[in-house]
Amino acid sequence: MSVGKPQQVRATVASTLAFTVCFAVWTIFSIIGIQIKKQLGLSETEFGLLVGTPILTGSLIRLVLGVWTDQIGGRVVFLWVMLSAAVATWLLTYAQSYQMFLVAALGVGIAGGSFAVGIAYVSKFFDTRSQGTALGVFGAGNVGAALTKFVAPFVMVAYGWQTVAQVWAAAIAITGVLFYLCTEDDPSLKARRATGTKPQSFLQQMEPLQHLQVWRFSLYYFFVFGAFVALALWLPRYLTGAYGMDIKEAGMVAAMYSIPASLFRIVGGWLSDRYGARTVMYWTFIVSAICTLILSYPPADFVVRGIHGPISFHLSTGVGGFIAIAFVLGFFMSLGKAAVYKHIPVYYPQHVGSVGGVVGMIGGLGGFLLPITFGMLNDLTGIWQSCFMLLFVIVTVSLLWMHFSILRMERRVVPQLKDLPQDLPELVSESPMTLTEWQPEDKDFWENKGRKIAQRNLWISIPNLLLAFAVWMVWSVVVVNLPNLGFKYDTNQLFWLAALPGLSGATLRIFYSFLIPIFGGRRWTTISTASLLVPALWIGFAAQNPDTPYPVMLVLALLCGFGGGNFASSMANISFFYPQAQKGTALGLNAGLGNLGVSTVQFIVPLVITAGVFGGLGGEPLTWTKGEVTKQMWLQNAGFIWVPFIIASAIAAWFGMNDIASAKASFRDQAVIFKRKHNWLMCWLYTGTFGSFIGYSAGFPLLIKTQFPGIDATKYAFLGPLVGALIRPVGGWLSDKLGGARVTFWNFIAMCAAVFGVLLFIPHGGQGGSFTGFLAMFLVLFVTTGIGNGSTFRMIPVIFRNERMHAAGSDPAAQAQATRDAARESAAVLGFSSAVAAYGAFFIPKGFGTSIELTGGPNAALYGYLVFYVTCIAVTWWWYARKGAEAPC
């Protein structure tokens, strides 16, 4: 369908104006937040969280909004976004407490999602030769941040911050209605309606996200856009603090940064159309690295011992120099923003909404995470320039990754590349780490080639999984020490901190379960392990300040769920490498030794937090106090200690593991498990074993502390997870020999007996009890959870292989396909059942906390767990263990 010039101009102008108003609303807290900070007496970190909260919503919602725009059209979605943001901004004026402000800020952030809508909408009116310029014009709507900084300070000083919110709410509502009335549906939507073609499904739109280049572009945008938003929000605070400006002057200077960083995005789009986006990105990163390096240098006095005596001089960046460098930085960041989005419609013309949404989401997350990190760095270092130190690291990493990716591509490219257009999508050849032939059930292949490869992948997978469990469970140790270090959280809040990683980890496992066939085992193991750096580093910073707000700690606890999610993908990955007869042992080793991360964290952390392991780089200690006893404690080491190991393990995964070509499958292929009855039954059983293991691991230290106050929980807490993890391979081995159903059945009976033992030795009404008996019974309980973990995971491949082979009949071709289907389905079930079971990490410690709060003791929770184990015995016997069972295994 042809598009005329008037249609292009109208779509671009209307979208740009709408995005400008949305951006002005999105960044409203950069001005009104300063007055709210004084009103509520917020700390630097609390202020950073308030400013960044709208950015979080606007970032996370971009992916969904981008997909919706491709499906139902930009006009409707744009209108919905602007009206929703208007309501939230108006309701902001009714907030009274910090928590209410945070909730309202989440709603205000919807305005930031408009970027993904506009990118997908505008791009459909232009061809690839002019999309860069058009999207650059649209992206210039970032100038809305400058609009807020110019106008809002004067309105706020004259009438108060509430009036600013009301005026901005009215403006975005009116603009939304005018946009809808003055625009028309995009050409592709009209064509689809004319032919009756259905839009691509959400899952089809997600398929390009398996490409590594999408995530590389996301990192670029994390800097060029995320850092821009972060600085647009942070500069007023920076200028008032570092240079003593009043709010009006700071707002004006911050606007001088924002305006060129917005308007010159148009130039970036034009340059990308004319000279190629790659060239623009090189210039962006090189100049930005130089600017952030200069700005990161704090004021310093030097004394040089000269020939005629000491020579002293002062080195600092004055306010004039700062403004000039900020202008240059904003200019080149604007070029980079346009260059990144020049790639998307060319690389992924049918998936602009989803790819543009995820790139925009990651970039927007930079706008959320960086202001919080700036505040934390200020609290930690006391140096205003620390924010630019961090930005220098990010831009340097981005530059190096881009450069080496280009070199790697050029070494493999065809000789005719020089004759092709500069905006040609990257040429990607099959990785040498991808196994195009993999037949573990073929004995000759397995003995001559397969075994060594499988073992290498297994032994690299194990430390990666161990670190994932360590990060996931680190809060079980951290929370025990928080009260004695001055963190003012009550018992229920502490149980929430111990339980939330389990909740987020279990939820992430649902998604991680299906990612190995989509991304490949090697690539996803590397990415998922590297993601552990985020919570590990942030915990290291937050744990150094007892004034860290509780909401920040909740966010960090949720981020530790990255570690919990890794188990699902790791087990699914290893299951592809081994033949049926050895899956039990292999999965037992991977999970069992990986589970050691729980006991490792509970053994190592109490040791490393008592010493300055990292010297001056690790920060100052806090004073631990209990009664008259005091000591120095480096609680930050609970996070920092894992950082070097995470980096090393991620590198080992990238260079040492393999992807299996035959294991590739879409989500639709794997989703068949939701129709399988035995998937849900095994989820129930695995919740009884692994859910118990991880739940007891998370709640055991606090349970000891609350029931036996005179006992140092850190000395004993690691023992339970240790024996549970070490015995898991034995559970898998026994199941290989005796049958998984038989071992599982008797194991659940032993678990019931162990719970009765715990109830026998636990204090009742605060009286009596025996810690020795309590510890012994809990160790028995951990042993049974470990054996059950191995036996239930041995059952899954057998159940699905037998079921698929029975349906295939005797035809050799059908049996070969059944073998592949069974491997894919059992891998998905392994991951999904682990996701469901991982909720035990939330419900068991939370159950203990609720039981103690309501009844004064954990006994009610233990009786509830006992009833659940009885149902597991019944399920195992009826469907798998009895004579004539439906699926004996």
Tab-separated table of N, CA and C in Angstrom, residues 144-220:
chain	number	residue	atom	x	y	z
A	144	GLY	N	11.389	16.523	25.560
A	144	GLY	CA	10.404	16.691	26.624
A	144	GLY	C	11.042	16.773	27.992
A	145	ALA	N	12.178	16.097	28.171
A	145	ALA	CA	12.897	16.193	29.442
A	145	ALA	C	13.368	17.617	29.686
A	146	ALA	N	13.859	18.277	28.621
A	146	ALA	CA	14.293	19.672	28.753
A	146	ALA	C	13.103	20.585	29.006
A	147	LEU	N	11.969	20.280	28.372
A	147	LEU	CA	10.761	21.066	28.592
A	147	LEU	C	10.379	21.064	30.070
A	148	THR	N	10.454	19.891	30.682
A	148	THR	CA	10.161	19.805	32.112
A	148	THR	C	11.152	20.624	32.925
A	149	LYS	N	12.420	20.546	32.569
A	149	LYS	CA	13.435	21.272	33.349
A	149	LYS	C	13.344	22.775	33.161
A	150	PHE	N	12.905	23.239	31.995
A	150	PHE	CA	12.764	24.674	31.768
A	150	PHE	C	11.558	25.252	32.513
A	151	VAL	N	10.429	24.585	32.387
A	151	VAL	CA	9.167	25.165	32.842
A	151	VAL	C	8.820	24.758	34.272
A	152	ALA	N	9.010	23.466	34.594
A	152	ALA	CA	8.543	22.953	35.879
A	152	ALA	C	9.129	23.693	37.088
A	153	PRO	N	10.438	24.057	37.103
A	153	PRO	CA	10.956	24.756	38.293
A	153	PRO	C	10.208	26.050	38.609
A	154	PHE	N	9.844	26.813	37.575
A	154	PHE	CA	9.153	28.075	37.807
A	154	PHE	C	7.734	27.846	38.322
A	155	VAL	N	7.048	26.867	37.730
A	155	VAL	CA	5.702	26.538	38.206
A	155	VAL	C	5.761	26.015	39.638
A	156	MET	N	6.765	25.166	39.928
A	156	MET	CA	6.868	24.581	41.258
A	156	MET	C	7.164	25.637	42.311
A	157	VAL	N	8.077	26.572	42.001
A	157	VAL	CA	8.412	27.625	42.961
A	157	VAL	C	7.204	28.527	43.210
A	158	ALA	N	6.413	28.795	42.167
A	158	ALA	CA	5.286	29.717	42.300
A	158	ALA	C	4.064	29.054	42.924
A	159	TYR	N	3.766	27.800	42.549
A	159	TYR	CA	2.499	27.199	42.949
A	159	TYR	C	2.643	25.858	43.684
A	160	GLY	N	3.861	25.286	43.731
A	160	GLY	CA	4.051	24.001	44.397
A	160	GLY	C	4.095	22.847	43.408
A	161	TRP	N	4.665	21.725	43.840
A	161	TRP	CA	4.844	20.593	42.932
A	161	TRP	C	3.504	19.975	42.525
A	162	GLN	N	2.464	20.097	43.373
A	162	GLN	CA	1.172	19.520	43.022
A	162	GLN	C	0.597	20.144	41.750
A	163	THR	N	0.794	21.459	41.588
A	163	THR	CA	0.299	22.133	40.387
A	163	THR	C	1.034	21.642	39.148
A	164	VAL	N	2.333	21.416	39.279
A	164	VAL	CA	3.101	20.863	38.156
A	164	VAL	C	2.481	19.541	37.705
A	165	ALA	N	2.194	18.647	38.647
A	165	ALA	CA	1.623	17.345	38.305
A	165	ALA	C	0.259	17.498	37.623
A	166	GLN	N	-0.571	18.407	38.120
A	166	GLN	CA	-1.900	18.590	37.541
A	166	GLN	C	-1.831	19.151	36.115
A	167	VAL	N	-0.954	20.145	35.904
A	167	VAL	CA	-0.807	20.728	34.566
A	167	VAL	C	-0.273	19.694	33.588
A	168	TRP	N	0.727	18.937	34.013
A	168	TRP	CA	1.313	17.919	33.126
A	168	TRP	C	0.289	16.825	32.815
A	169	ALA	N	-0.545	16.454	33.783
A	169	ALA	CA	-1.578	15.436	33.556
A	169	ALA	C	-2.588	15.920	32.517
A	170	ALA	N	-3.015	17.177	32.633
A	170	ALA	CA	-3.967	17.714	31.665
A	170	ALA	C	-3.354	17.778	30.273
A	171	ALA	N	-2.084	18.169	30.203
A	171	ALA	CA	-1.415	18.296	28.906
A	171	ALA	C	-1.316	16.963	28.182
A	172	ILE	N	-0.961	15.892	28.896
A	172	ILE	CA	-0.785	14.606	28.214
A	172	ILE	C	-2.141	14.017	27.808
A	173	ALA	N	-3.196	14.275	28.583
A	173	ALA	CA	-4.519	13.781	28.211
A	173	ALA	C	-5.029	14.473	26.946
A	174	ILE	N	-4.886	15.795	26.901
A	174	ILE	CA	-5.339	16.545	25.725
A	174	ILE	C	-4.541	16.141	24.494
A	175	THR	N	-3.217	16.006	24.655
A	175	THR	CA	-2.367	15.618	23.533
A	175	THR	C	-2.747	14.239	23.001
A	176	GLY	N	-3.071	13.315	23.900
A	176	GLY	CA	-3.457	11.971	23.472
A	176	GLY	C	-4.699	11.970	22.608
A	177	VAL	N	-5.700	12.751	23.002
A	177	VAL	CA	-6.933	12.821	22.218
A	177	VAL	C	-6.669	13.463	20.854
A	178	LEU	N	-5.884	14.559	20.835
A	178	LEU	CA	-5.567	15.231	19.570
A	178	LEU	C	-4.780	14.322	18.637
A	179	PHE	N	-3.857	13.547	19.197
A	179	PHE	CA	-3.075	12.607	18.373
A	179	PHE	C	-4.006	11.614	17.682
A	180	TYR	N	-4.934	11.060	18.434
A	180	TYR	CA	-5.834	10.056	17.869
A	180	TYR	C	-6.699	10.658	16.761
A	181	LEU	N	-7.147	11.902	16.942
A	181	LEU	CA	-8.031	12.523	15.969
A	181	LEU	C	-7.303	12.967	14.706
A	182	CYS	N	-5.988	13.268	14.829
A	182	CYS	CA	-5.246	13.856	13.704
A	182	CYS	C	-4.425	12.846	12.912
A	183	THR	N	-4.421	11.588	13.311
A	183	THR	CA	-3.594	10.589	12.626
A	183	THR	C	-4.464	9.498	12.032
A	184	GLU	N	-3.834	8.593	11.319
A	184	GLU	CA	-4.528	7.448	10.725
A	184	GLU	C	-3.726	6.186	11.001
A	185	ASP	N	-4.348	5.047	10.784
A	185	ASP	CA	-3.668	3.775	11.016
A	185	ASP	C	-2.509	3.612	10.040
A	186	ASP	N	-1.477	2.865	10.482
A	186	ASP	CA	-0.302	2.685	9.639
A	186	ASP	C	-0.630	1.803	8.436
A	187	PRO	N	0.167	1.886	7.350
A	187	PRO	CA	-0.133	1.149	6.108
A	187	PRO	C	-0.218	-0.354	6.283
A	188	SER	N	0.658	-0.938	7.102
A	188	SER	CA	0.633	-2.400	7.247
A	188	SER	C	-0.641	-2.854	7.940
A	189	LEU	N	-1.140	-2.076	8.901
A	189	LEU	CA	-2.382	-2.433	9.568
A	189	LEU	C	-3.554	-2.354	8.594
A	190	LYS	N	-3.562	-1.303	7.768
A	190	LYS	CA	-4.628	-1.175	6.762
A	190	LYS	C	-4.597	-2.346	5.790
A	191	ALA	N	-3.398	-2.706	5.340
A	191	ALA	CA	-3.278	-3.813	4.391
A	191	ALA	C	-3.731	-5.119	5.024
A	192	ARG	N	-3.396	-5.324	6.274
A	192	ARG	CA	-3.794	-6.554	6.956
A	192	ARG	C	-5.304	-6.626	7.111
A	193	ARG	N	-5.914	-5.504	7.451
A	193	ARG	CA	-7.368	-5.484	7.569
A	193	ARG	C	-8.042	-5.716	6.231
A	194	ALA	N	-7.452	-5.170	5.161
A	194	ALA	CA	-8.047	-5.318	3.830
A	194	ALA	C	-8.036	-6.772	3.372
A	195	THR	N	-6.997	-7.497	3.734
A	195	THR	CA	-6.881	-8.898	3.308
A	195	THR	C	-7.402	-9.878	4.352
A	196	GLY	N	-7.727	-9.377	5.538
A	196	GLY	CA	-8.204	-10.259	6.602
A	196	GLY	C	-7.116	-11.099	7.229
A	197	THR	N	-5.849	-10.688	7.060
A	197	THR	CA	-4.717	-11.438	7.616
A	197	THR	C	-4.607	-11.200	9.117
A	198	LYS	N	-4.390	-12.267	9.854
A	198	LYS	CA	-4.228	-12.144	11.298
A	198	LYS	C	-2.800	-11.674	11.621
A	199	PRO	N	-2.648	-10.878	12.664
A	199	PRO	CA	-1.296	-10.444	13.050
A	199	PRO	C	-0.503	-11.603	13.625
A	200	GLN	N	0.810	-11.447	13.632
A	200	GLN	CA	1.659	-12.470	14.238
A	200	GLN	C	1.343	-12.589	15.722
A	201	SER	N	1.427	-13.812	16.229
A	201	SER	CA	1.179	-14.031	17.648
A	201	SER	C	2.320	-13.453	18.477
A	202	PHE	N	2.080	-13.351	19.765
A	202	PHE	CA	3.115	-12.825	20.673
A	202	PHE	C	4.373	-13.676	20.610
A	203	LEU	N	4.217	-15.002	20.575
A	203	LEU	CA	5.382	-15.893	20.557
A	203	LEU	C	6.154	-15.760	19.245
A	204	GLN	N	5.442	-15.596	18.133
A	204	GLN	CA	6.138	-15.394	16.857
A	204	GLN	C	6.932	-14.090	16.863
A	205	GLN	N	6.384	-13.074	17.504
A	205	GLN	CA	7.098	-11.797	17.597
A	205	GLN	C	8.349	-11.917	18.453
A	206	MET	N	8.378	-12.884	19.376
A	206	MET	CA	9.511	-13.035	20.279
A	206	MET	C	10.691	-13.797	19.663
A	207	GLU	N	10.489	-14.451	18.530
A	207	GLU	CA	11.522	-15.313	17.966
A	207	GLU	C	12.857	-14.618	17.709
A	208	PRO	N	12.882	-13.356	17.223
A	208	PRO	CA	14.186	-12.729	16.979
A	208	PRO	C	15.023	-12.513	18.238
A	209	LEU	N	14.422	-12.612	19.412
A	209	LEU	CA	15.156	-12.336	20.639
A	209	LEU	C	16.208	-13.403	20.932
A	210	GLN	N	16.215	-14.488	20.163
A	210	GLN	CA	17.257	-15.490	20.347
A	210	GLN	C	18.582	-15.052	19.717
A	211	HIS	N	18.568	-13.987	18.925
A	211	HIS	CA	19.787	-13.519	18.272
A	211	HIS	C	20.615	-12.678	19.236
A	212	LEU	N	21.888	-13.007	19.349
A	212	LEU	CA	22.757	-12.295	20.282
A	212	LEU	C	22.879	-10.819	19.925
A	213	GLN	N	22.778	-10.486	18.640
A	213	GLN	CA	22.947	-9.091	18.240
A	213	GLN	C	21.837	-8.214	18.812
A	214	VAL	N	20.654	-8.769	19.054
A	214	VAL	CA	19.582	-7.984	19.675
A	214	VAL	C	20.017	-7.521	21.057
A	215	TRP	N	20.669	-8.409	21.785
A	215	TRP	CA	21.096	-8.067	23.154
A	215	TRP	C	22.331	-7.172	23.130
A	216	ARG	N	23.121	-7.292	22.082
A	216	ARG	CA	24.257	-6.356	21.951
A	216	ARG	C	23.741	-4.956	21.671
A	217	PHE	N	22.755	-4.850	20.774
A	217	PHE	CA	22.143	-3.544	20.531
A	217	PHE	C	21.513	-2.995	21.816
A	218	SER	N	20.985	-3.894	22.629
A	218	SER	CA	20.360	-3.459	23.881
A	218	SER	C	21.384	-2.833	24.820
A	219	LEU	N	22.586	-3.416	24.870
A	219	LEU	CA	23.633	-2.820	25.702
A	219	LEU	C	24.021	-1.444	25.182
A	220	TYR	N	24.138	-1.315	23.862
A	220	TYR	CA	24.436	0.006	23.295
A	220	TYR	C	23.387	1.020	23.746
